[in-house]
PDB file of C-alpha atoms in Angstrom:
ATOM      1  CA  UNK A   1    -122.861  55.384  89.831  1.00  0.00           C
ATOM      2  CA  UNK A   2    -124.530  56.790  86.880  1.00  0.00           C
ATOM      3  CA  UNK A   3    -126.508  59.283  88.619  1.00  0.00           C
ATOM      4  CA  UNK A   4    -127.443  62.254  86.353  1.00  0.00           C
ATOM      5  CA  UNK A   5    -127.283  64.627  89.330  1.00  0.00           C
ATOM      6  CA  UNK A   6    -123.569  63.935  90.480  1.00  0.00           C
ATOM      7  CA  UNK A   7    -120.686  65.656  89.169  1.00  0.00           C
ATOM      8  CA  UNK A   8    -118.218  64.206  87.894  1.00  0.00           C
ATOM      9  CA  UNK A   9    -116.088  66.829  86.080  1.00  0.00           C
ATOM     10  CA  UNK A  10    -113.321  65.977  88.837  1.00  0.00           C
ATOM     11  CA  UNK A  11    -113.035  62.011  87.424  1.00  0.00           C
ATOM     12  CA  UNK A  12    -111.196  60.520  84.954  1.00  0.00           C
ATOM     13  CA  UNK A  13    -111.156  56.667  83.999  1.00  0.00           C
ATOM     14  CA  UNK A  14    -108.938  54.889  81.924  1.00  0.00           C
ATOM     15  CA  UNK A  15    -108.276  51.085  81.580  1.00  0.00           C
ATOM     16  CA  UNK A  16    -105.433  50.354  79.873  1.00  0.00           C
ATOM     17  CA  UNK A  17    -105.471  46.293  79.896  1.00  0.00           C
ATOM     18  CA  UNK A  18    -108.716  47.093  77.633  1.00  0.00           C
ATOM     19  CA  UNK A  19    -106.342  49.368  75.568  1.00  0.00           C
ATOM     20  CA  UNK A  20    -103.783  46.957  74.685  1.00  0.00           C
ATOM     21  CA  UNK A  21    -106.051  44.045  73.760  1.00  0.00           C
ATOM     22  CA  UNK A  22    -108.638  45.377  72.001  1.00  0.00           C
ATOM     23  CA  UNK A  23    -108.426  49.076  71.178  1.00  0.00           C
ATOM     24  CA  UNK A  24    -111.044  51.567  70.857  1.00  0.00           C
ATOM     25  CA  UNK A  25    -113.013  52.319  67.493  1.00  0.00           C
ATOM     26  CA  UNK A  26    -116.452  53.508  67.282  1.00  0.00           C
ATOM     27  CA  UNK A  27    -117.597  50.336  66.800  1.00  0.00           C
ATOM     28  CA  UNK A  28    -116.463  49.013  70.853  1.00  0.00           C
ATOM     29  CA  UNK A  29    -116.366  53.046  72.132  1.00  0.00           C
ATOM     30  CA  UNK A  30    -119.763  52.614  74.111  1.00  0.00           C
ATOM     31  CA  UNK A  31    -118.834  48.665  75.341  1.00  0.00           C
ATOM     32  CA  UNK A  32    -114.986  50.548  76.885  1.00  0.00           C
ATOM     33  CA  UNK A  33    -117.661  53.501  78.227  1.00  0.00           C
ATOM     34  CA  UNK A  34    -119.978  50.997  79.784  1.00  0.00           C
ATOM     35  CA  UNK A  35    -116.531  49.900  82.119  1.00  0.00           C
ATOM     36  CA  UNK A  36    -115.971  53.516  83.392  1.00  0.00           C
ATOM     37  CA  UNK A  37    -118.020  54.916  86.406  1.00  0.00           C
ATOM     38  CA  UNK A  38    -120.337  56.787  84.519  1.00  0.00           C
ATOM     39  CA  UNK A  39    -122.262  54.573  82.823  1.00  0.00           C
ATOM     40  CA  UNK A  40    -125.678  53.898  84.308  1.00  0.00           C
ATOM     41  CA  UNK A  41    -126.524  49.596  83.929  1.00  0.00           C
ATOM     42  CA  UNK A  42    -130.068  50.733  84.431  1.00  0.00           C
ATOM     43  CA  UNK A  43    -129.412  52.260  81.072  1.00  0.00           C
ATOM     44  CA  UNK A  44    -131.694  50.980  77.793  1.00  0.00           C
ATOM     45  CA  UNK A  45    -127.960  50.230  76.495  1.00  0.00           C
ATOM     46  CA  UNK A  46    -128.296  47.046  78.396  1.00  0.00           C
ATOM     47  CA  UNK A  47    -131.899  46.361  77.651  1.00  0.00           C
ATOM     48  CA  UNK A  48    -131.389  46.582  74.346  1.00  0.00           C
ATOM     49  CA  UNK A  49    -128.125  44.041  74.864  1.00  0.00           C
ATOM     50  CA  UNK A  50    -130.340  41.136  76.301  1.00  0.00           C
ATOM     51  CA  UNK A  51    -132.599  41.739  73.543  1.00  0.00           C
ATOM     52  CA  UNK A  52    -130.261  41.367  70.825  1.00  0.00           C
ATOM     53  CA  UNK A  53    -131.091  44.292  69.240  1.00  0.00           C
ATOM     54  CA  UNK A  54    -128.889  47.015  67.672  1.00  0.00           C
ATOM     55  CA  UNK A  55    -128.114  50.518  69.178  1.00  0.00           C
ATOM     56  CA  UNK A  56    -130.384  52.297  66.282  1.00  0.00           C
ATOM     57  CA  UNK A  57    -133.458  50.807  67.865  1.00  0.00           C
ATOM     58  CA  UNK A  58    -132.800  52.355  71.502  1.00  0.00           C
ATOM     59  CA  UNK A  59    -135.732  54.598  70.211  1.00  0.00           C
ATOM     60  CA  UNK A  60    -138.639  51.387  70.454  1.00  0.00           C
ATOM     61  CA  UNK A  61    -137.640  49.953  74.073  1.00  0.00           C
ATOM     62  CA  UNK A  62    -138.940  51.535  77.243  1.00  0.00           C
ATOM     63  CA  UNK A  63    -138.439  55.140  78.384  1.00  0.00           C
ATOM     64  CA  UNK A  64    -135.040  55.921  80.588  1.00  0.00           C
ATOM     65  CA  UNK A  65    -131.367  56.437  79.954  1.00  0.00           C
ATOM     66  CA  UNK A  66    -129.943  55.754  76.491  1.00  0.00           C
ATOM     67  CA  UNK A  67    -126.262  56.593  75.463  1.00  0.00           C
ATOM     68  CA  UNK A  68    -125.173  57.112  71.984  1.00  0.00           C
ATOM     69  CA  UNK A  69    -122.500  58.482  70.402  1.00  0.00           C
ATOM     70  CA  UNK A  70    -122.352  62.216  68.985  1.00  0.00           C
ATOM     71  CA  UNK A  71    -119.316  62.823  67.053  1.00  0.00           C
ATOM     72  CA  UNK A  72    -115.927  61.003  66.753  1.00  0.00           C
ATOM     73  CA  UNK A  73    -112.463  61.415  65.196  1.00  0.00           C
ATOM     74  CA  UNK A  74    -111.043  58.245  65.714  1.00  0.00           C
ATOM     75  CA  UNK A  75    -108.984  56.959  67.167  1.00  0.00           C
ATOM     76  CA  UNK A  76    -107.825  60.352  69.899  1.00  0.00           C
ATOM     77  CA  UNK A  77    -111.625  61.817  70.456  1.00  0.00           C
ATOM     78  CA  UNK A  78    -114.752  60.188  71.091  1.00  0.00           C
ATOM     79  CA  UNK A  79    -117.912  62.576  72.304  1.00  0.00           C
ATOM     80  CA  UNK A  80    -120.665  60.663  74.006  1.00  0.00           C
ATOM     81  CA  UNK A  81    -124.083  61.896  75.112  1.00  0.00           C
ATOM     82  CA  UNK A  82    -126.514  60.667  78.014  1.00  0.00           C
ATOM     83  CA  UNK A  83    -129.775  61.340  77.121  1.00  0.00           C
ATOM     84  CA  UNK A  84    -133.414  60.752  78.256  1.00  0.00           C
ATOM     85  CA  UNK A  85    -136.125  59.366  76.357  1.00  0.00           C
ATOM     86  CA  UNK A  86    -139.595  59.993  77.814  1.00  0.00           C
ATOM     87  CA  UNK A  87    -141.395  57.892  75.639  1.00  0.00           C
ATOM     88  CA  UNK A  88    -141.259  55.214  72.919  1.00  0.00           C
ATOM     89  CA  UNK A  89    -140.121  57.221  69.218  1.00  0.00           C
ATOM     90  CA  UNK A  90    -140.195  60.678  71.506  1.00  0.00           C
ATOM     91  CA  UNK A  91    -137.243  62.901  71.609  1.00  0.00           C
ATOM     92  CA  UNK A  92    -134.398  62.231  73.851  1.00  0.00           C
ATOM     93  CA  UNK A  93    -133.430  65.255  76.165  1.00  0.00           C
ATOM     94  CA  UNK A  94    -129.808  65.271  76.514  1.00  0.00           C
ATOM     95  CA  UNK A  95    -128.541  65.073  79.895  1.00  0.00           C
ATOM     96  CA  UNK A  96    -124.481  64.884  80.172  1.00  0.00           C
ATOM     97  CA  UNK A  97    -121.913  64.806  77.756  1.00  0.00           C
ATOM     98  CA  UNK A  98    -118.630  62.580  78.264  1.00  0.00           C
ATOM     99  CA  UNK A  99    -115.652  62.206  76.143  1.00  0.00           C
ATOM    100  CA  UNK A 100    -113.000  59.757  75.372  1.00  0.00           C
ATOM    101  CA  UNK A 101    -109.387  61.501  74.493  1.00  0.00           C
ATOM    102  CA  UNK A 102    -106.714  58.730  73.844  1.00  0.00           C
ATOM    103  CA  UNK A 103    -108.468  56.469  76.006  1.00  0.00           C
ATOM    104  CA  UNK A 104    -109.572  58.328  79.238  1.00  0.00           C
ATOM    105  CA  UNK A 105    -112.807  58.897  79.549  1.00  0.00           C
ATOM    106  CA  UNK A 106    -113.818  62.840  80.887  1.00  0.00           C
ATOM    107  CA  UNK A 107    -117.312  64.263  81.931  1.00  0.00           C
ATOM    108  CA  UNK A 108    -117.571  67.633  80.375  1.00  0.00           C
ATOM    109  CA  UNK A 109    -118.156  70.532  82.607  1.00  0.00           C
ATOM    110  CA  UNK A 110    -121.185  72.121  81.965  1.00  0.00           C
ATOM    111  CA  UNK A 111    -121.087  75.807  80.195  1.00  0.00           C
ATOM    112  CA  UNK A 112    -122.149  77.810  83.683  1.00  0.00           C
ATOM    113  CA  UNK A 113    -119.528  75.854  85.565  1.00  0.00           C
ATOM    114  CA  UNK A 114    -116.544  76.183  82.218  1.00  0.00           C
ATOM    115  CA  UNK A 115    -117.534  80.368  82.133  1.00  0.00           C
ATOM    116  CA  UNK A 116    -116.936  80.426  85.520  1.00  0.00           C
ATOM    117  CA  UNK A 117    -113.854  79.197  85.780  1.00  0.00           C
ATOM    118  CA  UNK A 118    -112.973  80.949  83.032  1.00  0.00           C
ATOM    119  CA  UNK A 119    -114.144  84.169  84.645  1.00  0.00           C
ATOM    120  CA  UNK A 120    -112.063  83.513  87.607  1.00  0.00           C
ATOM    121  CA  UNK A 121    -108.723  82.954  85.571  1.00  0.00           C
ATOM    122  CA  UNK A 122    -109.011  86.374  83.858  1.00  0.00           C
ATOM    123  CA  UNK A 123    -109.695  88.126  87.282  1.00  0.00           C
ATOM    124  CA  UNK A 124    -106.139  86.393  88.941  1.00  0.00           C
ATOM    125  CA  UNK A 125    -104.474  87.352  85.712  1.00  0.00           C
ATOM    126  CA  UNK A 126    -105.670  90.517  85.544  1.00  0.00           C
ATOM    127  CA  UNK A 127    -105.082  90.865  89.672  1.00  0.00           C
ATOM    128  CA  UNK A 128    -101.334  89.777  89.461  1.00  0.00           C
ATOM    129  CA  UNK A 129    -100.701  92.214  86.453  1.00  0.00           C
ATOM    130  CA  UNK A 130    -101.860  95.465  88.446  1.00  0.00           C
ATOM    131  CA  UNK A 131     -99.954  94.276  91.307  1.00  0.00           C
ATOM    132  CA  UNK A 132     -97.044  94.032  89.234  1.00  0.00           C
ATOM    133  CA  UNK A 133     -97.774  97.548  87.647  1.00  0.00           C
ATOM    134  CA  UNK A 134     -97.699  98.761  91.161  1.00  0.00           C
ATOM    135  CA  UNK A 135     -94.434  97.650  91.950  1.00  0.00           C
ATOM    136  CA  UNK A 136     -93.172  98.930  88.974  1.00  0.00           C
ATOM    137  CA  UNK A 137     -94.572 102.094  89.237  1.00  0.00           C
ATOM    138  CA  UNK A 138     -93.408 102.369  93.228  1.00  0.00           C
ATOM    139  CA  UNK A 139     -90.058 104.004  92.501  1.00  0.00           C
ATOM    140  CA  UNK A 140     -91.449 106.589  90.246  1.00  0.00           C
ATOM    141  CA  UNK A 141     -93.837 107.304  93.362  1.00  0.00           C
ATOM    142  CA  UNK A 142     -91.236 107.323  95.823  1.00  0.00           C
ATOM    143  CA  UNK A 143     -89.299 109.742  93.653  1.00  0.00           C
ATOM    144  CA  UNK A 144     -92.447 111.979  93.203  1.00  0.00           C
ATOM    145  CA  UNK A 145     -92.703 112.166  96.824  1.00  0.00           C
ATOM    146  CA  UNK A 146     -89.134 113.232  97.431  1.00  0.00           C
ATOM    147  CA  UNK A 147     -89.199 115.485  95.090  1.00  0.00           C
ATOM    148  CA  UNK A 148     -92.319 117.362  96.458  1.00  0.00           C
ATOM    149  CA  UNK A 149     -90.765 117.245  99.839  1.00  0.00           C
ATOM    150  CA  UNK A 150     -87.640 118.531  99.281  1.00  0.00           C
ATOM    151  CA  UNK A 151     -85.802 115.612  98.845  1.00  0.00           C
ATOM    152  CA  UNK A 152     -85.951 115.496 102.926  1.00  0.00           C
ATOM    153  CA  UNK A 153     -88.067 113.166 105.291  1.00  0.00           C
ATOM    154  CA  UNK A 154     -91.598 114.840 106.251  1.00  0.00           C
ATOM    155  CA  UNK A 155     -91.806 113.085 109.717  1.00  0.00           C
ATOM    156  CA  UNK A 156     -88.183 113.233 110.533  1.00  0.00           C
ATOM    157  CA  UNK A 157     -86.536 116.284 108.989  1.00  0.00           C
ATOM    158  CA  UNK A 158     -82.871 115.932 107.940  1.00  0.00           C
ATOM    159  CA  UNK A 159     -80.382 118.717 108.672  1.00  0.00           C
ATOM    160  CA  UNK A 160     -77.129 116.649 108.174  1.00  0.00           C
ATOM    161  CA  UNK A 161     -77.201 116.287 104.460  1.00  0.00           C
ATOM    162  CA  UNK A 162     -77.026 120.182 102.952  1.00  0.00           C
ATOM    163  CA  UNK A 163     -75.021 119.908  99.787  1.00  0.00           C
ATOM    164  CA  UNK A 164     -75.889 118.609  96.864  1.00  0.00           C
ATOM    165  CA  UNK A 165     -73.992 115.740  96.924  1.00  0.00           C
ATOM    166  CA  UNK A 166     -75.326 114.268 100.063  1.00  0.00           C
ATOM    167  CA  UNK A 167     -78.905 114.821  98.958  1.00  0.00           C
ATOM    168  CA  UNK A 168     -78.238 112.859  95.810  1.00  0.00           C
ATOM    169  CA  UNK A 169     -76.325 110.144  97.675  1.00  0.00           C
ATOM    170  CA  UNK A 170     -79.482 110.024 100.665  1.00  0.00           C
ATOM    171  CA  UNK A 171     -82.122 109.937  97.809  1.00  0.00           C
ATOM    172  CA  UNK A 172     -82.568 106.174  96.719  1.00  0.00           C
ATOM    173  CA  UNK A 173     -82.419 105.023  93.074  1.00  0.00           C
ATOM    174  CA  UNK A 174     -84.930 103.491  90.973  1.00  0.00           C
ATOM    175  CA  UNK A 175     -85.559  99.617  91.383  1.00  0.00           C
ATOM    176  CA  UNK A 176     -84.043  97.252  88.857  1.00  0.00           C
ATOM    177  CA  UNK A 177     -86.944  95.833  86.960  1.00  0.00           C
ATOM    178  CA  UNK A 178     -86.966  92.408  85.357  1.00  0.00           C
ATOM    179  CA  UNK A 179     -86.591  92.725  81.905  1.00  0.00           C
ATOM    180  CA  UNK A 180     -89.105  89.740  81.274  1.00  0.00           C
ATOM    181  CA  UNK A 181     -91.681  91.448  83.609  1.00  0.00           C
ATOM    182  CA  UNK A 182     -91.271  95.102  81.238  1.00  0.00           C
ATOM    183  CA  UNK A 183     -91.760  93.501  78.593  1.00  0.00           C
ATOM    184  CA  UNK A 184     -94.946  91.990  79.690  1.00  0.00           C
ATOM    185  CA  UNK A 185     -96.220  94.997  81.380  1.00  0.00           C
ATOM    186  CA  UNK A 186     -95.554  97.277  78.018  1.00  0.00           C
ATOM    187  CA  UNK A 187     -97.756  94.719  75.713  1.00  0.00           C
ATOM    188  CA  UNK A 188    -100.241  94.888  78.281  1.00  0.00           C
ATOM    189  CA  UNK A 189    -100.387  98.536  78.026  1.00  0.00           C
ATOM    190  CA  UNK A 190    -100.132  98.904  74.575  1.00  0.00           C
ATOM    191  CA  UNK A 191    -102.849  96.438  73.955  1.00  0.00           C
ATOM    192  CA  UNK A 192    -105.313  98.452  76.492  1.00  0.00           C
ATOM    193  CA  UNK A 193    -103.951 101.563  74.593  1.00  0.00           C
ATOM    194  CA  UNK A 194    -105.070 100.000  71.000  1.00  0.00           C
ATOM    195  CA  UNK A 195    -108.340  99.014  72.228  1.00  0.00           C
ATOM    196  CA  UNK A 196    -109.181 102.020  74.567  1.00  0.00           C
ATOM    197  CA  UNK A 197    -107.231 105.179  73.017  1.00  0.00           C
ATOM    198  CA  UNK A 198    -106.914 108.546  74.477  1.00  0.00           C
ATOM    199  CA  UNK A 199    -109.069 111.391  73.319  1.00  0.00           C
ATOM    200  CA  UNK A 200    -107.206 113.804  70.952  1.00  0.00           C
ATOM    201  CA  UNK A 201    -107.741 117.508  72.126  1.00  0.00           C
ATOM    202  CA  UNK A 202    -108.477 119.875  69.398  1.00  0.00           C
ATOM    203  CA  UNK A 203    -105.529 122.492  69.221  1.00  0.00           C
ATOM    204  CA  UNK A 204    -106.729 126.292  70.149  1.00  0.00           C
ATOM    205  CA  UNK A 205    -107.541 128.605  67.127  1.00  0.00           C
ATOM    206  CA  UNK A 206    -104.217 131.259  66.609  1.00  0.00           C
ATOM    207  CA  UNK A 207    -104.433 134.578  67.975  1.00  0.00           C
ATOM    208  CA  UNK A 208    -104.353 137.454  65.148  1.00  0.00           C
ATOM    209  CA  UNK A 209    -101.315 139.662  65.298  1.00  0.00           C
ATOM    210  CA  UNK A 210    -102.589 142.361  64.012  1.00  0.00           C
ATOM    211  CA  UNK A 211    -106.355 143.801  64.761  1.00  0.00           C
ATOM    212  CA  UNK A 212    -108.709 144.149  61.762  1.00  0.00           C
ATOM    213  CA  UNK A 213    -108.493 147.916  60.533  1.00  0.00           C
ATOM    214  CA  UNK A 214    -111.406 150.337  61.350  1.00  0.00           C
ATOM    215  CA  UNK A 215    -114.059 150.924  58.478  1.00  0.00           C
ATOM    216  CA  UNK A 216    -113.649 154.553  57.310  1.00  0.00           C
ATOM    217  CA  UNK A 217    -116.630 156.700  58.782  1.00  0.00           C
ATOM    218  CA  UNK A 218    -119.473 157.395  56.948  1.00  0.00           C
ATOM    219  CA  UNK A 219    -121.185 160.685  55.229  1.00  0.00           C
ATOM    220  CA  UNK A 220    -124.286 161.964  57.631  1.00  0.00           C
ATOM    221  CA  UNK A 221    -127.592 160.650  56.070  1.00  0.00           C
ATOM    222  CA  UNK A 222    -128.794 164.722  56.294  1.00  0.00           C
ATOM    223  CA  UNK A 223    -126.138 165.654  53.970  1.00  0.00           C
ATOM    224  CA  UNK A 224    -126.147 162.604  51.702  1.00  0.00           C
ATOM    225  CA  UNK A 225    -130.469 163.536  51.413  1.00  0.00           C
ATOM    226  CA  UNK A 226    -129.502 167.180  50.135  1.00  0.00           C
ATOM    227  CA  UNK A 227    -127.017 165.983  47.520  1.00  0.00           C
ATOM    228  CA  UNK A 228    -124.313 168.752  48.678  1.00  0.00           C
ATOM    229  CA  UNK A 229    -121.293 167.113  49.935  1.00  0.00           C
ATOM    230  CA  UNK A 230    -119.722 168.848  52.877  1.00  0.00           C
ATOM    231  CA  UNK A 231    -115.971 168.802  51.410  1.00  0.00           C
ATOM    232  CA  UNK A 232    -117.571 171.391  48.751  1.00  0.00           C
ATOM    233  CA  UNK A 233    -119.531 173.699  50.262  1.00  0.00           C
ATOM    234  CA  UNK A 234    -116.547 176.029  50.628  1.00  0.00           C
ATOM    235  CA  UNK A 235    -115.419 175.762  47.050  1.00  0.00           C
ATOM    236  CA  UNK A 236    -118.842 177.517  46.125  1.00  0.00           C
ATOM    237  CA  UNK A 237    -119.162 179.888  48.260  1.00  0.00           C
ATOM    238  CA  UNK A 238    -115.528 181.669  47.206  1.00  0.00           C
ATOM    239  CA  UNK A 239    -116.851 181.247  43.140  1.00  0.00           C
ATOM    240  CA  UNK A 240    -119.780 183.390  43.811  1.00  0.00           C
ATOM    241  CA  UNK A 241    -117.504 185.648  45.475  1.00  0.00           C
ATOM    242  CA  UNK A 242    -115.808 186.622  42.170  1.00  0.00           C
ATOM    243  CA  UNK A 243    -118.813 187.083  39.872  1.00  0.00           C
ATOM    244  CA  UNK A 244    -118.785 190.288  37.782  1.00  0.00           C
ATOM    245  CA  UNK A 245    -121.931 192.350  38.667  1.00  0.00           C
ATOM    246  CA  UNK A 246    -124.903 192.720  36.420  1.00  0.00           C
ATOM    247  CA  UNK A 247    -125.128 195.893  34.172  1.00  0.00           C
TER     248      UNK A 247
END
């Protein structure tokens, strides 16, 4: 009993005799405490009870246990601390924390242990919803794989069902899913869609329907040098044909 090495997350105390007669206020919280099996009477709580001296001067006795209490919102919650003091006026180290809600009396877990636990809820949550995505998603599967063999049997082929009637009577139907369970399985999907959306692919550039037009060709450098255009060289030549000749 009241050893700071054993856990006891697992145990809860409660007297309710002590309940009915005298109640619980933070005045009597740490007398009702020192009845539950995790008070240490090696504590300076007692020491400082044969002394006659008040719970504020826990600081001048000898070093060892001291509990005092941290917070309260009478009269549901009551948060108690074990702490060690290693010497007279020194700082206490806390060591456990305990709480009282409507009269029982609770060790709290420690934060390693309550992440844990935590940890392992989300994984069994998140475990039973992909195995219930799986069996909702088994009849489209089963319907994928008829329809890429043929709507036959690969390992036994069928030769008695030929029309189409038969093959729609010998393929099975979807599964009747439980409304509650869709319902569940679409908020989980939309909330994985809203924090993990897909990619948007850019939409390919048009093609042109018509090609750009050719640019016109270009006047040779030689003749653009010379300053004759080659449209009207022929146009002087037949002038100088016609010239009257010199007297």
């Amino acid at each position: 009993m009241g050893d700071s090495g054993l856990d006891l997350t697992h145990t809860s105390w409660r007297d309710d005799l002590w309940l009915q007669a005298y109640g619980i206020s933070p005045l009597n919280i740490l007398d009702y405490f020192s009845l539950s099996p995790f008070y240490d009477k090696n504590c300076s709580n007692e020491g400082a009870k044969q002394q006659g001296l008040e719970l504020t001067q826990l600081a001048i006795l000898a070093p060892g246990i001291e509990y005092v209490l941290r917070d309260a919102q009478p009269p549901h919650l009551f948060v108690i601390c074990r702490q060690h003091r290693a010497a007279p006026s020194a700082p206490a180290a806390p060591q456990a924390v305990y709480y009282v809600l409507d009269g029982t009396v609770y060790q709290a877990p420690a934060l390693h242990a309550a992440l844990t636990n935590r940890m392992a809820r989300c994984r069994f949550s998140m475990q039973a919803a992909f195995t219930a995505m799986q069996e909702d998603l088994h009849p489209c599967i089963a319907a994928l794989e008829l329809s890429r063999a043929g709507a036959f049997d690969p390992v036994e082929p069928r030769h008695d069902a030929t029309s189409p009637t038969d093959l729609a009577q010998a393929t099975p139907g979807p599964r009747a899913i439980d409304p509650e369970r869709a319902s569940k399985l679409e908020a989980s999907l939309r909330t994985v869609l809203a924090r993990y959306p897909l990619p948007v692919l850019a939409a390919p550039a048009p093609e042109q329907a018509n090609p750009p037009a050719e640019p016109a060709a270009e006047a040779p450098v030689a003749d653009l040098a010379r300053g004759a255009p080659a449209a009207t060289a022929p146009a002087s030549s037949h002038a100088a044909s016609h010239q009257p000749p010199v007297g």
